[in-house]
Each structure stands twice: as structure tokens, then as C-alpha cells.
Amino acid sequence: MSTTERFFTAEDVEGMVADLKEWPNMSCDDGNQDLGVSPFITFYFLYDTKRHLDISNLMIDIHEEFYKITGNPYIIATHPSSERPHPYGSKRLPDLREFARKTKKEDYFHFQFYRSEKT
């Protein structure tokens, strides 16, 4: 990267801002590197694979309790396998407990939820 020329053009910045308004977790790839913006927190848990379903269900329990405590509805959720965003509650999103039950102990799954600050 040169210190004598801009890394992003004005058009790049405008495009990134427009993308962030559509979905707050995005990245920009210029062919050499991938730069991203994400307002999410990620937790990774190591666990005994013999108890993978118990631990997965426990994490879902924690998510459900957190949802109740915040009192703010989510507006977007990502599909655990495709990572595609859908409106929260969409029929395209699987039941998390069923998805966990079908996930092999050698694999993992993750889920993400997003709530607008305007709600």
C-alpha cells in the first residue's frame, strides 16, 4: 500500500456505506486483502464431542434467555449452514435444536442474529 495515494476511492467508500446499510457485516476484497466491518461479537467454545448435542442445546438455551432479557426483537437471522440473512422468524430458517440434532459431532454450526438500533 502506498502512502502517497488513497487506498479507497470515494466510490469505494460510498459503496461500502450502502452495503453496510443493507447488512451490517460486510467486507471489501481488492484482490490482495479482505477488509471487513462487523458489529458482532463471536464466542468460540471447546467441548467434549461426546456431549456435542447437550452443549449445543445449552448454547441455544443461553441465546433464548438473552433474547428474553433484552426485550428487543431481532430483525435478521442468518441460516446456520448457508450464512444467508433472512428476516427473523422466516420459514427459511431452521429450528435451531433440530439443526443441532442433525449436525455431526465432528462438524460445527453457528447462528447469528441482528437487531436494529432503531427498534
PDB file of C-alpha atoms in Angstrom:
ATOM      1  CA  MET A   1       0.000   0.000   0.000  1.00  0.00           C
ATOM      2  CA  SER A   2       1.320   3.409  -0.936  1.00  0.00           C
ATOM      3  CA  THR A   3       1.290   6.351   1.458  1.00  0.00           C
ATOM      4  CA  THR A   4       1.072   8.747  -1.480  1.00  0.00           C
ATOM      5  CA  GLU A   5      -2.237   7.545  -2.874  1.00  0.00           C
ATOM      6  CA  ARG A   6      -5.613   6.812  -1.344  1.00  0.00           C
ATOM      7  CA  PHE A   7      -6.439   3.216  -0.517  1.00  0.00           C
ATOM      8  CA  PHE A   8     -10.175   3.725  -1.158  1.00  0.00           C
ATOM      9  CA  THR A   9     -11.744   5.912  -3.782  1.00  0.00           C
ATOM     10  CA  ALA A  10     -14.788   8.000  -2.921  1.00  0.00           C
ATOM     11  CA  GLU A  11     -16.859   5.479  -4.889  1.00  0.00           C
ATOM     12  CA  ASP A  12     -15.444   2.608  -2.797  1.00  0.00           C
ATOM     13  CA  VAL A  13     -16.447   4.367   0.416  1.00  0.00           C
ATOM     14  CA  GLU A  14     -19.941   5.154  -0.908  1.00  0.00           C
ATOM     15  CA  GLY A  15     -20.368   1.507  -1.943  1.00  0.00           C
ATOM     16  CA  MET A  16     -19.257   0.213   1.450  1.00  0.00           C
ATOM     17  CA  VAL A  17     -21.636   2.586   3.262  1.00  0.00           C
ATOM     18  CA  ALA A  18     -24.520   1.458   1.037  1.00  0.00           C
ATOM     19  CA  ASP A  19     -23.650  -2.205   1.708  1.00  0.00           C
ATOM     20  CA  LEU A  20     -23.478  -1.601   5.473  1.00  0.00           C
ATOM     21  CA  LYS A  21     -26.980  -0.137   5.399  1.00  0.00           C
ATOM     22  CA  GLU A  22     -28.247  -3.349   3.801  1.00  0.00           C
ATOM     23  CA  TRP A  23     -26.332  -5.761   6.016  1.00  0.00           C
ATOM     24  CA  PRO A  24     -24.019  -4.661   8.853  1.00  0.00           C
ATOM     25  CA  ASN A  25     -21.479  -7.444   8.405  1.00  0.00           C
ATOM     26  CA  MET A  26     -19.626  -6.950   5.162  1.00  0.00           C
ATOM     27  CA  SER A  27     -16.183  -6.941   3.660  1.00  0.00           C
ATOM     28  CA  CYS A  28     -14.359  -5.463   0.715  1.00  0.00           C
ATOM     29  CA  ASP A  29     -11.866  -7.543  -1.283  1.00  0.00           C
ATOM     30  CA  ASP A  30      -9.422  -5.688  -3.522  1.00  0.00           C
ATOM     31  CA  GLY A  31      -7.780  -8.903  -4.755  1.00  0.00           C
ATOM     32  CA  ASN A  32      -4.883  -8.678  -2.301  1.00  0.00           C
ATOM     33  CA  GLN A  33      -6.684  -8.442   1.012  1.00  0.00           C
ATOM     34  CA  ASP A  34     -10.114  -8.593   2.546  1.00  0.00           C
ATOM     35  CA  LEU A  35     -11.155  -5.717   4.809  1.00  0.00           C
ATOM     36  CA  GLY A  36     -14.293  -6.001   6.887  1.00  0.00           C
ATOM     37  CA  VAL A  37     -16.565  -4.210   9.268  1.00  0.00           C
ATOM     38  CA  SER A  38     -18.551  -6.197  11.809  1.00  0.00           C
ATOM     39  CA  PRO A  39     -20.508  -5.043  14.847  1.00  0.00           C
ATOM     40  CA  PHE A  40     -20.822  -8.625  16.089  1.00  0.00           C
ATOM     41  CA  ILE A  41     -19.135 -10.438  18.937  1.00  0.00           C
ATOM     42  CA  THR A  42     -18.086 -14.025  18.341  1.00  0.00           C
ATOM     43  CA  PHE A  43     -17.587 -16.647  21.022  1.00  0.00           C
ATOM     44  CA  TYR A  44     -15.871 -19.979  20.415  1.00  0.00           C
ATOM     45  CA  PHE A  45     -16.381 -22.851  22.843  1.00  0.00           C
ATOM     46  CA  LEU A  46     -14.342 -26.025  23.057  1.00  0.00           C
ATOM     47  CA  TYR A  47     -16.245 -29.024  24.375  1.00  0.00           C
ATOM     48  CA  ASP A  48     -16.148 -32.787  24.682  1.00  0.00           C
ATOM     49  CA  THR A  49     -17.524 -34.169  21.388  1.00  0.00           C
ATOM     50  CA  LYS A  50     -19.323 -36.898  23.345  1.00  0.00           C
ATOM     51  CA  ARG A  51     -21.588 -34.143  24.696  1.00  0.00           C
ATOM     52  CA  HIS A  52     -21.900 -32.095  21.488  1.00  0.00           C
ATOM     53  CA  LEU A  53     -25.708 -32.120  21.415  1.00  0.00           C
ATOM     54  CA  ASP A  54     -26.015 -31.239  25.116  1.00  0.00           C
ATOM     55  CA  ILE A  55     -23.613 -28.326  24.709  1.00  0.00           C
ATOM     56  CA  SER A  56     -25.303 -27.118  21.517  1.00  0.00           C
ATOM     57  CA  ASN A  57     -28.696 -27.137  23.226  1.00  0.00           C
ATOM     58  CA  LEU A  58     -27.228 -25.316  26.223  1.00  0.00           C
ATOM     59  CA  MET A  59     -25.934 -22.562  23.910  1.00  0.00           C
ATOM     60  CA  ILE A  60     -29.386 -22.313  22.309  1.00  0.00           C
ATOM     61  CA  ASP A  61     -30.890 -22.030  25.827  1.00  0.00           C
ATOM     62  CA  ILE A  62     -28.494 -19.177  26.609  1.00  0.00           C
ATOM     63  CA  HIS A  63     -29.408 -17.443  23.339  1.00  0.00           C
ATOM     64  CA  GLU A  64     -33.123 -17.731  24.127  1.00  0.00           C
ATOM     65  CA  GLU A  65     -32.635 -16.323  27.637  1.00  0.00           C
ATOM     66  CA  PHE A  66     -30.582 -13.444  26.268  1.00  0.00           C
ATOM     67  CA  TYR A  67     -33.361 -12.695  23.786  1.00  0.00           C
ATOM     68  CA  LYS A  68     -35.905 -12.561  26.638  1.00  0.00           C
ATOM     69  CA  ILE A  69     -33.689 -10.367  28.818  1.00  0.00           C
ATOM     70  CA  THR A  70     -33.022  -7.729  26.160  1.00  0.00           C
ATOM     71  CA  GLY A  71     -36.682  -7.229  25.302  1.00  0.00           C
ATOM     72  CA  ASN A  72     -35.676  -6.077  21.816  1.00  0.00           C
ATOM     73  CA  PRO A  73     -36.735  -8.129  18.812  1.00  0.00           C
ATOM     74  CA  TYR A  74     -34.226  -9.318  16.258  1.00  0.00           C
ATOM     75  CA  ILE A  75     -34.889  -8.294  12.685  1.00  0.00           C
ATOM     76  CA  ILE A  76     -32.408 -10.513  10.834  1.00  0.00           C
ATOM     77  CA  ALA A  77     -31.034 -14.014  11.410  1.00  0.00           C
ATOM     78  CA  THR A  78     -28.533 -15.969   9.354  1.00  0.00           C
ATOM     79  CA  HIS A  79     -29.083 -19.537   8.259  1.00  0.00           C
ATOM     80  CA  PRO A  80     -26.673 -21.780  10.229  1.00  0.00           C
ATOM     81  CA  SER A  81     -25.312 -23.560   7.159  1.00  0.00           C
ATOM     82  CA  SER A  82     -25.626 -21.083   4.266  1.00  0.00           C
ATOM     83  CA  GLU A  83     -24.978 -17.992   6.443  1.00  0.00           C
ATOM     84  CA  ARG A  84     -27.536 -16.121   4.320  1.00  0.00           C
ATOM     85  CA  PRO A  85     -29.511 -13.415   6.115  1.00  0.00           C
ATOM     86  CA  HIS A  86     -33.286 -13.771   6.397  1.00  0.00           C
ATOM     87  CA  PRO A  87     -35.931 -11.861   8.320  1.00  0.00           C
ATOM     88  CA  TYR A  88     -36.048 -13.158  11.887  1.00  0.00           C
ATOM     89  CA  GLY A  89     -38.740 -15.831  12.146  1.00  0.00           C
ATOM     90  CA  SER A  90     -38.608 -16.646   8.425  1.00  0.00           C
ATOM     91  CA  LYS A  91     -39.671 -20.150   7.408  1.00  0.00           C
ATOM     92  CA  ARG A  92     -36.322 -20.377   5.585  1.00  0.00           C
ATOM     93  CA  LEU A  93     -34.569 -20.537   8.956  1.00  0.00           C
ATOM     94  CA  PRO A  94     -34.456 -23.977  10.566  1.00  0.00           C
ATOM     95  CA  ASP A  95     -35.352 -24.755  14.149  1.00  0.00           C
ATOM     96  CA  LEU A  96     -32.002 -24.438  15.936  1.00  0.00           C
ATOM     97  CA  ARG A  97     -32.488 -27.507  18.130  1.00  0.00           C
ATOM     98  CA  GLU A  98     -33.381 -29.643  15.127  1.00  0.00           C
ATOM     99  CA  PHE A  99     -30.391 -28.251  13.226  1.00  0.00           C
ATOM    100  CA  ALA A 100     -28.116 -29.046  16.188  1.00  0.00           C
ATOM    101  CA  ARG A 101     -29.517 -32.578  16.386  1.00  0.00           C
ATOM    102  CA  LYS A 102     -28.718 -33.168  12.702  1.00  0.00           C
ATOM    103  CA  THR A 103     -25.192 -31.735  12.931  1.00  0.00           C
ATOM    104  CA  LYS A 104     -22.462 -34.373  13.214  1.00  0.00           C
ATOM    105  CA  LYS A 105     -20.244 -34.191  16.275  1.00  0.00           C
ATOM    106  CA  GLU A 106     -17.206 -33.602  14.044  1.00  0.00           C
ATOM    107  CA  ASP A 107     -18.864 -30.563  12.454  1.00  0.00           C
ATOM    108  CA  TYR A 108     -19.953 -27.274  13.904  1.00  0.00           C
ATOM    109  CA  PHE A 109     -22.703 -24.816  13.286  1.00  0.00           C
ATOM    110  CA  HIS A 110     -23.216 -21.209  14.180  1.00  0.00           C
ATOM    111  CA  PHE A 111     -26.084 -18.799  14.180  1.00  0.00           C
ATOM    112  CA  GLN A 112     -26.231 -15.029  14.138  1.00  0.00           C
ATOM    113  CA  PHE A 113     -28.961 -12.566  14.970  1.00  0.00           C
ATOM    114  CA  TYR A 114     -29.150  -8.868  14.339  1.00  0.00           C
ATOM    115  CA  ARG A 115     -31.295  -6.194  15.931  1.00  0.00           C
ATOM    116  CA  SER A 116     -31.600  -2.695  14.557  1.00  0.00           C
ATOM    117  CA  GLU A 117     -30.645   0.140  16.889  1.00  0.00           C
ATOM    118  CA  LYS A 118     -33.811   1.901  15.714  1.00  0.00           C
ATOM    119  CA  THR A 119     -36.181  -0.660  17.290  1.00  0.00           C
TER     120      THR A 119
END
